[in-house]
């Protein structure tokens, strides 16, 4: 958040709402907090105020007679006004709020809002003045000194952080380059991020990259595997507990939220959270406060939430296994990590770097057959599987040479006893199953070549249905245009 918004107490807050009672109540609340306030009854009046005044914060309702709060968000963004804006939406309209966040709003509140929620939101943007002027002056001097020191190190820090991201997310293919660019943008804000992708595709590395490029990089990055915590222990692990609050609570203990205060909380496999815990997590995110077990009062926490899962959260929401309101809170902006099989051009670099990391100062040579096998393998376990294959191969190698047999990834070869059983099993498949693996010959056909051919046919069919409109074909297939273009180039589709 811009430090000027925290230090400039003379700029008023702009409240935009067509209901006079709500405007008056919000205005009175902020005045009691020591802030000056200006109000507007609609979109047109608000735009006029934004043209003629400078504001420290804008609070806008979403639905008004002469337009939408989204217009205010877009107006501030389009005119490069350095003003944080939050939207207030009716209950059940979280989708609109999410769109506002994507367009540039920093937060939203759902009606009916409480005064406590309003105060918390405002305090997250503006430092409230309840002290003498001399104390304010001292704080401002300190803040300016910190700003100067930060400016001196900004360029060096940016270069170091960019290098760290490249080391975490290696490769030069369009898909991974797009991910790195998106991470750099998201690191500048505090919006929640949802990272999707298959197991082993680097979701935690992406989360750490966001943290390392953000202003929170000097604070804690707390990674939590939601699927590894017993349900009975979840509340105490997330929120902490007070000494004596239950049998075995022999001392005060901080939870994940307290440990991540000021930093980033990464919730891996968030889809594994039980519904009972989802409710409590939602409240903690909305209120920006948690209450330890055994305590009566909530305490404010400043935590950025990044979550990830290999499961389809949309499908879980539809089936009722994941709360829709929590999904909207977590999925403000999403990143999809590409599987390793779609980064085939980067494989030589990845293999070389991983070998260097594993071997340290030692040297190891790959035979041509081993190289070919590594480049053609489909890696269902993604980066994690590649690393495991290389570690195993190093352990099995002789004379610092890795041969194809050391990789142990060709279990379908003809000289393998399992091949015969696979062929026998294949002869017993139904006609429908035979259709699914048509033209595939165990032990002879390379699985990646076979999968590439299937992918090529699917892409060509989608292009034919859309009269070779690549944008529409990408939408039809549920992939991005850049992904569509990359796949066409890789498969030689003109």
Tab-separated table of C-alpha atoms in Angstrom:
chain	number	residue	atom	x	y	z
A	1	UNK	CA	0.000	0.000	0.000
A	2	UNK	CA	1.226	3.492	-0.830
A	3	UNK	CA	2.837	5.060	2.241
A	4	UNK	CA	1.483	8.473	1.206
A	5	UNK	CA	-2.025	7.193	1.928
A	6	UNK	CA	-0.945	6.329	5.451
A	7	UNK	CA	0.781	9.627	6.189
A	8	UNK	CA	-1.450	12.206	4.453
A	9	UNK	CA	-4.173	12.723	7.051
A	10	UNK	CA	-5.460	15.944	5.465
A	11	UNK	CA	-6.984	14.227	2.431
A	12	UNK	CA	-10.642	13.345	3.029
A	13	UNK	CA	-12.312	9.984	2.506
A	14	UNK	CA	-14.901	9.894	-0.288
A	15	UNK	CA	-18.083	7.917	0.511
A	16	UNK	CA	-20.341	7.094	-2.460
A	17	UNK	CA	-23.834	5.728	-1.770
A	18	UNK	CA	-27.308	6.663	-3.006
A	19	UNK	CA	-28.893	5.964	0.395
A	20	UNK	CA	-28.612	9.026	2.641
A	21	UNK	CA	-28.934	7.075	5.893
A	22	UNK	CA	-25.980	4.828	5.045
A	23	UNK	CA	-23.891	7.807	3.894
A	24	UNK	CA	-24.598	9.654	7.150
A	25	UNK	CA	-23.799	6.638	9.316
A	26	UNK	CA	-20.510	5.946	7.541
A	27	UNK	CA	-19.586	9.642	7.595
A	28	UNK	CA	-20.249	9.882	11.348
A	29	UNK	CA	-18.157	6.755	11.998
A	30	UNK	CA	-15.154	8.086	10.079
A	31	UNK	CA	-15.420	11.546	11.625
A	32	UNK	CA	-15.240	9.930	15.078
A	33	UNK	CA	-12.031	8.269	13.877
A	34	UNK	CA	-10.563	11.722	13.275
A	35	UNK	CA	-10.941	11.731	9.499
A	36	UNK	CA	-12.420	14.330	7.192
A	37	UNK	CA	-15.132	13.040	4.883
A	38	UNK	CA	-16.769	14.034	1.605
A	39	UNK	CA	-19.858	12.267	0.264
A	40	UNK	CA	-21.441	11.672	-3.135
A	41	UNK	CA	-24.929	10.349	-3.906
A	42	UNK	CA	-24.080	8.728	-7.226
A	43	UNK	CA	-21.546	7.963	-9.938
A	44	UNK	CA	-21.709	11.328	-11.714
A	45	UNK	CA	-21.282	13.301	-8.488
A	46	UNK	CA	-18.406	11.048	-7.439
A	47	UNK	CA	-16.547	11.502	-10.733
A	48	UNK	CA	-16.908	15.270	-10.396
A	49	UNK	CA	-15.446	15.091	-6.873
A	50	UNK	CA	-12.542	12.938	-8.079
A	51	UNK	CA	-11.732	15.510	-10.773
A	52	UNK	CA	-11.545	18.388	-8.307
A	53	UNK	CA	-10.285	16.881	-5.026
A	54	UNK	CA	-7.562	14.549	-3.761
A	55	UNK	CA	-8.714	11.693	-1.500
A	56	UNK	CA	-6.975	9.267	0.822
A	57	UNK	CA	-9.599	6.544	0.315
A	58	UNK	CA	-12.785	5.884	-1.679
A	59	UNK	CA	-15.655	3.739	-0.372
A	60	UNK	CA	-18.358	3.068	-2.966
A	61	UNK	CA	-21.612	1.161	-3.109
A	62	UNK	CA	-21.938	-1.174	-6.088
A	63	UNK	CA	-25.520	-0.421	-7.221
A	64	UNK	CA	-26.670	3.161	-7.701
A	65	UNK	CA	-29.397	4.723	-9.853
A	66	UNK	CA	-26.985	6.362	-12.301
A	67	UNK	CA	-24.431	3.564	-12.581
A	68	UNK	CA	-22.240	0.993	-10.855
A	69	UNK	CA	-19.383	1.126	-8.390
A	70	UNK	CA	-17.340	-0.654	-11.065
A	71	UNK	CA	-17.436	2.594	-13.060
A	72	UNK	CA	-15.748	4.384	-10.149
A	73	UNK	CA	-13.082	1.660	-9.925
A	74	UNK	CA	-12.448	1.858	-13.672
A	75	UNK	CA	-12.402	5.675	-13.576
A	76	UNK	CA	-9.716	5.735	-10.871
A	77	UNK	CA	-7.662	3.125	-12.733
A	78	UNK	CA	-8.023	4.798	-16.134
A	79	UNK	CA	-6.941	8.196	-14.785
A	80	UNK	CA	-4.015	6.730	-12.799
A	81	UNK	CA	-5.323	8.194	-9.551
A	82	UNK	CA	-3.257	6.920	-6.650
A	83	UNK	CA	-6.311	6.337	-4.452
A	84	UNK	CA	-7.192	3.024	-2.792
A	85	UNK	CA	-10.821	2.069	-3.381
A	86	UNK	CA	-13.048	-0.473	-1.645
A	87	UNK	CA	-16.519	-1.534	-2.786
A	88	UNK	CA	-19.603	-2.374	-0.748
A	89	UNK	CA	-21.858	-5.000	-2.257
A	90	UNK	CA	-25.117	-6.694	-1.339
A	91	UNK	CA	-24.979	-10.166	0.186
A	92	UNK	CA	-24.788	-12.858	-2.487
A	93	UNK	CA	-23.185	-10.576	-5.094
A	94	UNK	CA	-19.610	-11.669	-4.406
A	95	UNK	CA	-18.994	-12.156	-8.130
A	96	UNK	CA	-19.370	-8.402	-8.704
A	97	UNK	CA	-16.979	-7.689	-5.861
A	98	UNK	CA	-14.419	-10.095	-7.287
A	99	UNK	CA	-14.653	-8.278	-10.624
A	100	UNK	CA	-14.053	-4.986	-8.829
A	101	UNK	CA	-10.950	-6.440	-7.166
A	102	UNK	CA	-9.641	-7.589	-10.514
A	103	UNK	CA	-10.262	-4.104	-11.941
A	104	UNK	CA	-8.219	-2.434	-9.212
A	105	UNK	CA	-10.168	-2.280	-5.929
A	106	UNK	CA	-8.128	-3.365	-2.904
A	107	UNK	CA	-10.957	-4.894	-0.867
A	108	UNK	CA	-14.733	-5.262	-0.533
A	109	UNK	CA	-17.355	-5.519	2.198
A	110	UNK	CA	-20.684	-7.358	2.009
A	111	UNK	CA	-23.876	-5.827	3.345
A	112	UNK	CA	-24.986	-5.693	6.061
A	113	UNK	CA	-21.632	-4.292	7.185
A	114	UNK	CA	-20.770	-3.614	10.807
A	115	UNK	CA	-19.020	-0.491	12.047
A	116	UNK	CA	-16.181	-2.716	13.284
A	117	UNK	CA	-15.656	-4.032	9.748
A	118	UNK	CA	-15.677	-0.488	8.381
A	119	UNK	CA	-13.136	0.704	10.941
A	120	UNK	CA	-10.856	-2.278	10.271
A	121	UNK	CA	-10.923	-1.662	6.517
A	122	UNK	CA	-10.166	2.045	6.900
A	123	UNK	CA	-7.343	1.408	9.378
A	124	UNK	CA	-5.727	-0.979	6.906
A	125	UNK	CA	-5.258	1.990	4.547
A	126	UNK	CA	-4.990	5.110	6.694
A	127	UNK	CA	-3.024	5.596	9.898
A	128	UNK	CA	-5.567	7.084	12.319
A	129	UNK	CA	-4.410	10.082	14.355
A	130	UNK	CA	-5.196	9.982	18.070
A	131	UNK	CA	-1.924	11.505	19.244
A	132	UNK	CA	-0.455	14.967	19.652
A	133	UNK	CA	0.938	16.833	16.650
A	134	UNK	CA	4.496	16.417	17.890
A	135	UNK	CA	4.093	12.651	17.891
A	136	UNK	CA	2.751	12.833	14.343
A	137	UNK	CA	5.764	14.874	13.253
A	138	UNK	CA	8.143	12.321	14.810
A	139	UNK	CA	6.361	9.458	13.069
A	140	UNK	CA	6.456	11.265	9.738
A	141	UNK	CA	10.200	12.009	10.098
A	142	UNK	CA	10.814	8.330	10.904
A	143	UNK	CA	8.666	7.268	7.965
A	144	UNK	CA	10.544	9.549	5.569
A	145	UNK	CA	13.891	8.197	6.770
A	146	UNK	CA	12.661	4.641	6.251
A	147	UNK	CA	11.430	5.624	2.800
A	148	UNK	CA	14.823	7.079	1.884
A	149	UNK	CA	16.646	3.954	3.055
A	150	UNK	CA	14.190	1.806	1.176
A	151	UNK	CA	14.732	3.848	-2.001
A	152	UNK	CA	18.500	3.376	-1.787
A	153	UNK	CA	18.128	-0.406	-1.767
A	154	UNK	CA	15.136	-0.631	-4.111
A	155	UNK	CA	17.018	-1.248	-7.365
A	156	UNK	CA	19.366	-3.836	-5.857
A	157	UNK	CA	16.480	-5.569	-4.079
A	158	UNK	CA	14.426	-5.716	-7.272
A	159	UNK	CA	17.293	-7.338	-9.175
A	160	UNK	CA	17.849	-9.914	-6.426
A	161	UNK	CA	14.139	-10.756	-6.223
A	162	UNK	CA	13.839	-11.131	-9.983
A	163	UNK	CA	16.815	-13.485	-9.982
A	164	UNK	CA	15.253	-15.528	-7.157
A	165	UNK	CA	12.041	-15.916	-9.167
A	166	UNK	CA	13.947	-17.082	-12.246
A	167	UNK	CA	15.815	-19.621	-10.126
A	168	UNK	CA	12.558	-20.938	-8.683
A	169	UNK	CA	10.649	-21.002	-11.988
A	170	UNK	CA	13.181	-21.960	-14.637
A	171	UNK	CA	12.557	-21.936	-18.354
A	172	UNK	CA	12.000	-19.612	-21.298
A	173	UNK	CA	8.888	-21.137	-22.878
A	174	UNK	CA	5.872	-18.812	-23.347
A	175	UNK	CA	3.810	-20.562	-20.656
A	176	UNK	CA	6.335	-20.238	-17.816
A	177	UNK	CA	7.302	-16.717	-18.959
A	178	UNK	CA	3.644	-15.719	-18.709
A	179	UNK	CA	3.500	-17.128	-15.165
A	180	UNK	CA	6.581	-15.152	-14.099
A	181	UNK	CA	5.137	-11.938	-15.554
A	182	UNK	CA	1.846	-12.462	-13.717
A	183	UNK	CA	3.702	-13.137	-10.467
A	184	UNK	CA	5.595	-9.858	-10.820
A	185	UNK	CA	2.303	-7.975	-11.196
A	186	UNK	CA	0.595	-9.732	-8.283
A	187	UNK	CA	3.564	-9.153	-5.982
A	188	UNK	CA	2.813	-5.423	-6.041
A	189	UNK	CA	-0.633	-5.866	-4.474
A	190	UNK	CA	-2.096	-7.698	-1.496
A	191	UNK	CA	-5.005	-9.445	-3.231
A	192	UNK	CA	-5.535	-13.137	-2.442
A	193	UNK	CA	-4.150	-15.465	-5.113
A	194	UNK	CA	-5.342	-18.952	-6.057
A	195	UNK	CA	-2.750	-21.175	-7.747
A	196	UNK	CA	-4.069	-24.128	-9.719
A	197	UNK	CA	-2.068	-26.935	-11.251
A	198	UNK	CA	-1.232	-30.601	-11.135
A	199	UNK	CA	0.723	-32.154	-8.272
A	200	UNK	CA	4.411	-31.371	-8.532
A	201	UNK	CA	3.945	-28.501	-10.999
A	202	UNK	CA	5.570	-25.866	-8.746
A	203	UNK	CA	2.604	-24.224	-6.993
A	204	UNK	CA	4.523	-23.556	-3.768
A	205	UNK	CA	7.476	-22.176	-5.730
A	206	UNK	CA	5.095	-19.714	-7.389
A	207	UNK	CA	3.685	-18.717	-3.988
A	208	UNK	CA	7.160	-18.147	-2.576
A	209	UNK	CA	8.061	-16.091	-5.651
A	210	UNK	CA	5.087	-13.783	-5.058
A	211	UNK	CA	6.139	-13.345	-1.417
A	212	UNK	CA	9.804	-12.716	-2.254
A	213	UNK	CA	8.927	-9.939	-4.721
A	214	UNK	CA	6.373	-8.273	-2.452
A	215	UNK	CA	6.782	-5.671	0.284
A	216	UNK	CA	6.204	-8.514	2.750
A	217	UNK	CA	9.410	-10.305	1.797
A	218	UNK	CA	11.124	-9.407	5.095
A	219	UNK	CA	8.296	-11.035	7.071
A	220	UNK	CA	7.397	-14.704	7.441
A	221	UNK	CA	6.219	-17.015	4.674
A	222	UNK	CA	4.196	-19.736	6.402
A	223	UNK	CA	3.350	-22.779	4.263
A	224	UNK	CA	0.554	-25.040	5.494
A	225	UNK	CA	-0.484	-28.389	4.021
A	226	UNK	CA	-4.193	-28.356	4.807
A	227	UNK	CA	-4.570	-32.041	4.002
A	228	UNK	CA	-1.974	-33.101	6.585
A	229	UNK	CA	-3.662	-31.609	9.676
A	230	UNK	CA	-6.172	-33.742	11.630
A	231	UNK	CA	-9.578	-32.065	11.686
A	232	UNK	CA	-9.642	-32.021	15.501
A	233	UNK	CA	-6.433	-29.957	15.609
A	234	UNK	CA	-7.170	-27.498	12.807
A	235	UNK	CA	-8.562	-24.620	14.867
A	236	UNK	CA	-5.686	-24.677	17.357
A	237	UNK	CA	-3.104	-24.966	14.566
A	238	UNK	CA	-4.548	-22.076	12.558
A	239	UNK	CA	-5.497	-19.677	15.373
A	240	UNK	CA	-3.425	-20.816	18.382
A	241	UNK	CA	-4.577	-21.306	21.969
A	242	UNK	CA	-4.215	-19.893	25.455
A	243	UNK	CA	-2.582	-21.758	28.324
A	244	UNK	CA	-5.119	-23.893	30.189
A	245	UNK	CA	-7.803	-23.617	27.510
A	246	UNK	CA	-7.955	-27.404	27.214
A	247	UNK	CA	-6.212	-30.490	28.547
A	248	UNK	CA	-2.614	-30.453	27.364
A	249	UNK	CA	-2.489	-26.690	26.731
A	250	UNK	CA	0.449	-26.134	29.072
A	251	UNK	CA	1.534	-22.812	27.545
A	252	UNK	CA	0.316	-20.113	25.183
A	253	UNK	CA	0.789	-20.992	21.561
A	254	UNK	CA	0.509	-18.877	18.410
A	255	UNK	CA	-1.213	-20.279	15.331
A	256	UNK	CA	-0.390	-20.052	11.648
A	257	UNK	CA	-2.091	-16.654	11.329
A	258	UNK	CA	-0.071	-15.133	14.180
A	259	UNK	CA	3.193	-16.545	12.813
A	260	UNK	CA	2.388	-15.094	9.367
A	261	UNK	CA	1.393	-11.654	10.722
A	262	UNK	CA	2.832	-9.045	8.369
A	263	UNK	CA	3.792	-11.748	5.883
A	264	UNK	CA	2.182	-14.421	3.712
A	265	UNK	CA	0.134	-17.497	4.630
A	266	UNK	CA	0.253	-20.194	1.937
A	267	UNK	CA	-2.579	-22.721	2.183
A	268	UNK	CA	-1.565	-25.724	0.106
A	269	UNK	CA	-4.253	-28.275	-0.792
A	270	UNK	CA	-6.902	-25.874	0.490
A	271	UNK	CA	-9.610	-28.085	-1.044
A	272	UNK	CA	-8.957	-30.613	1.749
A	273	UNK	CA	-10.252	-28.246	4.441
A	274	UNK	CA	-13.469	-29.581	6.080
A	275	UNK	CA	-16.545	-27.366	5.823
A	276	UNK	CA	-16.433	-26.598	9.551
A	277	UNK	CA	-12.954	-25.099	9.151
A	278	UNK	CA	-13.881	-23.288	5.953
A	279	UNK	CA	-16.403	-21.192	7.922
A	280	UNK	CA	-13.774	-20.153	10.476
A	281	UNK	CA	-11.193	-19.395	7.791
A	282	UNK	CA	-13.700	-17.206	5.938
A	283	UNK	CA	-14.382	-15.160	9.070
A	284	UNK	CA	-10.666	-14.709	9.767
A	285	UNK	CA	-10.083	-13.453	6.220
A	286	UNK	CA	-13.091	-11.121	6.232
A	287	UNK	CA	-12.454	-9.639	9.680
A	288	UNK	CA	-8.657	-9.653	9.389
A	289	UNK	CA	-8.696	-10.893	12.960
A	290	UNK	CA	-8.400	-14.212	14.808
A	291	UNK	CA	-9.291	-15.404	18.278
A	292	UNK	CA	-7.105	-17.959	20.026
A	293	UNK	CA	-8.858	-20.870	21.703
A	294	UNK	CA	-9.560	-19.863	25.307
A	295	UNK	CA	-9.650	-16.106	24.627
A	296	UNK	CA	-12.709	-13.871	24.324
A	297	UNK	CA	-11.283	-11.087	22.173
A	298	UNK	CA	-10.152	-11.189	18.584
A	299	UNK	CA	-6.775	-9.732	17.636
A	300	UNK	CA	-6.021	-8.041	14.338
A	301	UNK	CA	-3.635	-9.790	11.943
A	302	UNK	CA	-2.162	-8.526	8.683
A	303	UNK	CA	-1.787	-11.597	6.491
A	304	UNK	CA	-1.775	-12.093	2.740
A	305	UNK	CA	-3.478	-15.328	1.701
A	306	UNK	CA	-2.214	-17.465	-1.166
A	307	UNK	CA	-3.805	-20.869	-1.671
A	308	UNK	CA	-3.322	-23.800	-4.011
A	309	UNK	CA	-4.753	-27.196	-4.848
A	310	UNK	CA	-4.515	-29.781	-7.601
A	311	UNK	CA	-8.281	-30.342	-7.388
A	312	UNK	CA	-11.000	-28.523	-9.325
A	313	UNK	CA	-12.368	-25.989	-6.829
A	314	UNK	CA	-15.193	-24.963	-9.177
A	315	UNK	CA	-16.450	-28.547	-9.254
A	316	UNK	CA	-16.162	-28.810	-5.464
A	317	UNK	CA	-18.210	-25.603	-5.075
A	318	UNK	CA	-20.912	-26.985	-7.369
A	319	UNK	CA	-21.032	-30.250	-5.429
A	320	UNK	CA	-21.278	-28.421	-2.103
A	321	UNK	CA	-17.913	-29.635	-0.785
A	322	UNK	CA	-16.373	-26.156	-0.798
A	323	UNK	CA	-18.061	-22.934	0.297
A	324	UNK	CA	-18.827	-20.531	-2.530
A	325	UNK	CA	-18.232	-17.415	-0.411
A	326	UNK	CA	-14.809	-18.688	0.643
A	327	UNK	CA	-14.012	-19.565	-2.964
A	328	UNK	CA	-14.732	-15.979	-4.035
A	329	UNK	CA	-12.558	-14.661	-1.220
A	330	UNK	CA	-9.616	-16.884	-2.178
A	331	UNK	CA	-9.958	-16.812	-5.955
A	332	UNK	CA	-9.581	-13.081	-6.582
A	333	UNK	CA	-6.773	-13.677	-9.071
A	334	UNK	CA	-5.695	-17.103	-10.256
A	335	UNK	CA	-2.501	-18.553	-11.688
A	336	UNK	CA	-2.400	-21.862	-13.518
A	337	UNK	CA	0.928	-23.655	-13.353
A	338	UNK	CA	1.655	-25.507	-16.611
A	339	UNK	CA	2.496	-29.209	-16.347
A	340	UNK	CA	6.027	-30.253	-17.243
A	341	UNK	CA	4.879	-32.038	-20.407
A	342	UNK	CA	3.897	-28.625	-21.826
A	343	UNK	CA	7.373	-27.195	-21.122
A	344	UNK	CA	9.230	-29.675	-23.288
A	345	UNK	CA	11.497	-27.019	-24.806
A	346	UNK	CA	12.758	-26.167	-21.309
A	347	UNK	CA	13.553	-29.767	-20.352
A	348	UNK	CA	17.275	-29.696	-21.277
A	349	UNK	CA	17.832	-26.644	-19.058
A	350	UNK	CA	15.760	-28.099	-16.196
A	351	UNK	CA	17.643	-31.409	-16.306
A	352	UNK	CA	21.006	-29.637	-16.327
A	353	UNK	CA	20.132	-27.345	-13.402
A	354	UNK	CA	18.635	-30.153	-11.304
A	355	UNK	CA	21.701	-32.304	-11.835
A	356	UNK	CA	23.909	-29.431	-10.693
A	357	UNK	CA	21.815	-28.930	-7.558
A	358	UNK	CA	21.852	-32.609	-6.667
A	359	UNK	CA	25.532	-33.237	-7.439
A	360	UNK	CA	26.968	-29.989	-6.035
A	361	UNK	CA	30.606	-30.082	-7.201
A	362	UNK	CA	30.474	-33.552	-8.775
A	363	UNK	CA	30.048	-34.197	-12.490
A	364	UNK	CA	27.775	-36.707	-14.179
A	365	UNK	CA	27.293	-37.560	-17.848
A	366	UNK	CA	24.056	-38.646	-19.537
A	367	UNK	CA	24.291	-41.149	-22.387
A	368	UNK	CA	22.461	-40.191	-25.621
A	369	UNK	CA	19.843	-42.884	-24.919
A	370	UNK	CA	19.231	-41.526	-21.432
A	371	UNK	CA	18.894	-37.970	-22.751
A	372	UNK	CA	16.390	-39.079	-25.376
A	373	UNK	CA	14.333	-40.985	-22.813
A	374	UNK	CA	14.236	-37.997	-20.449
A	375	UNK	CA	13.121	-35.658	-23.230
A	376	UNK	CA	10.376	-37.998	-24.457
A	377	UNK	CA	8.915	-38.992	-21.078
A	378	UNK	CA	5.525	-37.425	-20.179
A	379	UNK	CA	6.220	-36.826	-16.425
A	380	UNK	CA	2.790	-37.348	-14.838
A	381	UNK	CA	4.382	-36.284	-11.528
A	382	UNK	CA	5.856	-33.122	-13.131
A	383	UNK	CA	8.952	-31.437	-11.594
A	384	UNK	CA	8.855	-33.560	-8.471
A	385	UNK	CA	8.991	-36.741	-10.553
A	386	UNK	CA	11.832	-35.403	-12.712
A	387	UNK	CA	13.862	-34.641	-9.590
A	388	UNK	CA	13.156	-38.101	-8.161
A	389	UNK	CA	14.155	-39.774	-11.441
A	390	UNK	CA	17.461	-37.924	-11.507
A	391	UNK	CA	18.242	-38.649	-7.847
A	392	UNK	CA	17.508	-42.340	-8.399
A	393	UNK	CA	19.581	-42.432	-11.572
A	394	UNK	CA	22.569	-40.863	-9.806
A	395	UNK	CA	22.347	-43.484	-7.050
A	396	UNK	CA	22.221	-46.339	-9.599
A	397	UNK	CA	24.833	-44.976	-12.008
A	398	UNK	CA	28.357	-46.307	-12.448
A	399	UNK	CA	31.538	-44.412	-13.256
A	400	UNK	CA	29.662	-41.074	-13.211
A	401	UNK	CA	27.622	-42.079	-16.275
A	402	UNK	CA	23.795	-42.200	-16.271
A	403	UNK	CA	22.454	-44.744	-18.722
A	404	UNK	CA	18.865	-45.349	-19.782
A	405	UNK	CA	18.482	-48.304	-17.391
A	406	UNK	CA	19.419	-46.087	-14.450
A	407	UNK	CA	16.376	-43.896	-15.131
A	408	UNK	CA	13.864	-46.761	-14.668
A	409	UNK	CA	11.175	-45.030	-16.692
A	410	UNK	CA	10.744	-47.608	-19.479
A	411	UNK	CA	8.792	-50.256	-17.631
A	412	UNK	CA	6.752	-50.944	-20.801
A	413	UNK	CA	9.711	-52.286	-22.812
A	414	UNK	CA	9.353	-55.663	-24.514
A	415	UNK	CA	12.012	-57.353	-22.389
A	416	UNK	CA	10.124	-56.403	-19.219
A	417	UNK	CA	8.084	-59.294	-17.754
A	418	UNK	CA	5.214	-56.869	-17.164
A	419	UNK	CA	4.863	-56.267	-20.887
A	420	UNK	CA	3.452	-59.731	-21.492
A	421	UNK	CA	0.865	-59.306	-18.755
A	422	UNK	CA	-0.016	-55.901	-20.163
A	423	UNK	CA	-0.524	-57.426	-23.612
A	424	UNK	CA	-2.678	-60.194	-22.133
A	425	UNK	CA	-4.699	-57.621	-20.265
A	426	UNK	CA	-5.044	-55.618	-23.452
A	427	UNK	CA	-6.451	-58.644	-25.311
A	428	UNK	CA	-9.255	-58.848	-22.740
A	429	UNK	CA	-10.302	-55.203	-23.115
A	430	UNK	CA	-13.779	-54.450	-24.374
A	431	UNK	CA	-14.380	-52.971	-27.805
A	432	UNK	CA	-14.907	-49.535	-26.245
A	433	UNK	CA	-11.556	-49.731	-24.411
A	434	UNK	CA	-9.767	-50.816	-27.580
A	435	UNK	CA	-11.178	-47.735	-29.269
A	436	UNK	CA	-9.648	-45.547	-26.554
A	437	UNK	CA	-6.109	-46.841	-27.223
A	438	UNK	CA	-6.439	-47.286	-30.943
A	439	UNK	CA	-3.101	-47.548	-32.816
A	440	UNK	CA	-1.096	-47.699	-29.571
A	441	UNK	CA	1.384	-50.601	-29.471
A	442	UNK	CA	2.834	-51.402	-26.059
A	443	UNK	CA	6.619	-51.496	-26.142
A	444	UNK	CA	6.838	-49.920	-29.579
A	445	UNK	CA	4.894	-46.667	-29.563
A	446	UNK	CA	6.346	-43.789	-27.544
A	447	UNK	CA	3.616	-42.557	-25.219
A	448	UNK	CA	4.483	-38.892	-25.797
A	449	UNK	CA	4.274	-39.290	-29.568
A	450	UNK	CA	0.882	-40.935	-29.137
A	451	UNK	CA	-0.390	-38.175	-26.817
A	452	UNK	CA	0.952	-35.480	-29.151
A	453	UNK	CA	-0.997	-37.001	-32.023
A	454	UNK	CA	-4.213	-37.026	-29.973
A	455	UNK	CA	-3.626	-33.415	-28.915
A	456	UNK	CA	-2.973	-32.430	-32.537
A	457	UNK	CA	-6.293	-33.944	-33.649
A	458	UNK	CA	-8.189	-32.175	-30.842
A	459	UNK	CA	-6.647	-28.814	-31.708
A	460	UNK	CA	-7.338	-29.256	-35.418
A	461	UNK	CA	-10.940	-30.210	-34.697
A	462	UNK	CA	-11.421	-27.140	-32.487
A	463	UNK	CA	-9.875	-24.910	-35.169
A	464	UNK	CA	-12.133	-26.411	-37.824
A	465	UNK	CA	-15.252	-25.805	-35.697
A	466	UNK	CA	-14.281	-22.161	-35.190
A	467	UNK	CA	-13.181	-21.595	-38.802
A	468	UNK	CA	-9.557	-21.325	-37.634
A	469	UNK	CA	-10.282	-18.513	-35.180
A	470	UNK	CA	-7.562	-19.293	-32.616
A	471	UNK	CA	-9.127	-17.113	-29.918
A	472	UNK	CA	-12.473	-18.896	-30.173
A	473	UNK	CA	-10.760	-22.283	-30.408
A	474	UNK	CA	-8.865	-21.559	-27.186
A	475	UNK	CA	-12.128	-20.659	-25.422
A	476	UNK	CA	-13.737	-23.828	-26.758
A	477	UNK	CA	-10.896	-25.899	-25.284
A	478	UNK	CA	-10.781	-23.975	-22.006
A	479	UNK	CA	-7.190	-22.775	-22.410
A	480	UNK	CA	-5.573	-19.352	-22.832
A	481	UNK	CA	-4.804	-17.916	-26.271
A	482	UNK	CA	-1.075	-17.990	-25.469
A	483	UNK	CA	-1.321	-21.663	-24.517
A	484	UNK	CA	-3.199	-22.345	-27.761
A	485	UNK	CA	-0.524	-20.607	-29.808
A	486	UNK	CA	2.285	-22.444	-28.002
A	487	UNK	CA	0.645	-25.843	-28.549
A	488	UNK	CA	0.133	-25.112	-32.243
A	489	UNK	CA	3.783	-24.132	-32.645
A	490	UNK	CA	5.007	-27.186	-30.727
A	491	UNK	CA	2.878	-29.558	-32.788
A	492	UNK	CA	3.570	-27.863	-36.121
A	493	UNK	CA	-0.021	-26.777	-36.785
A	494	UNK	CA	-0.073	-23.897	-39.264
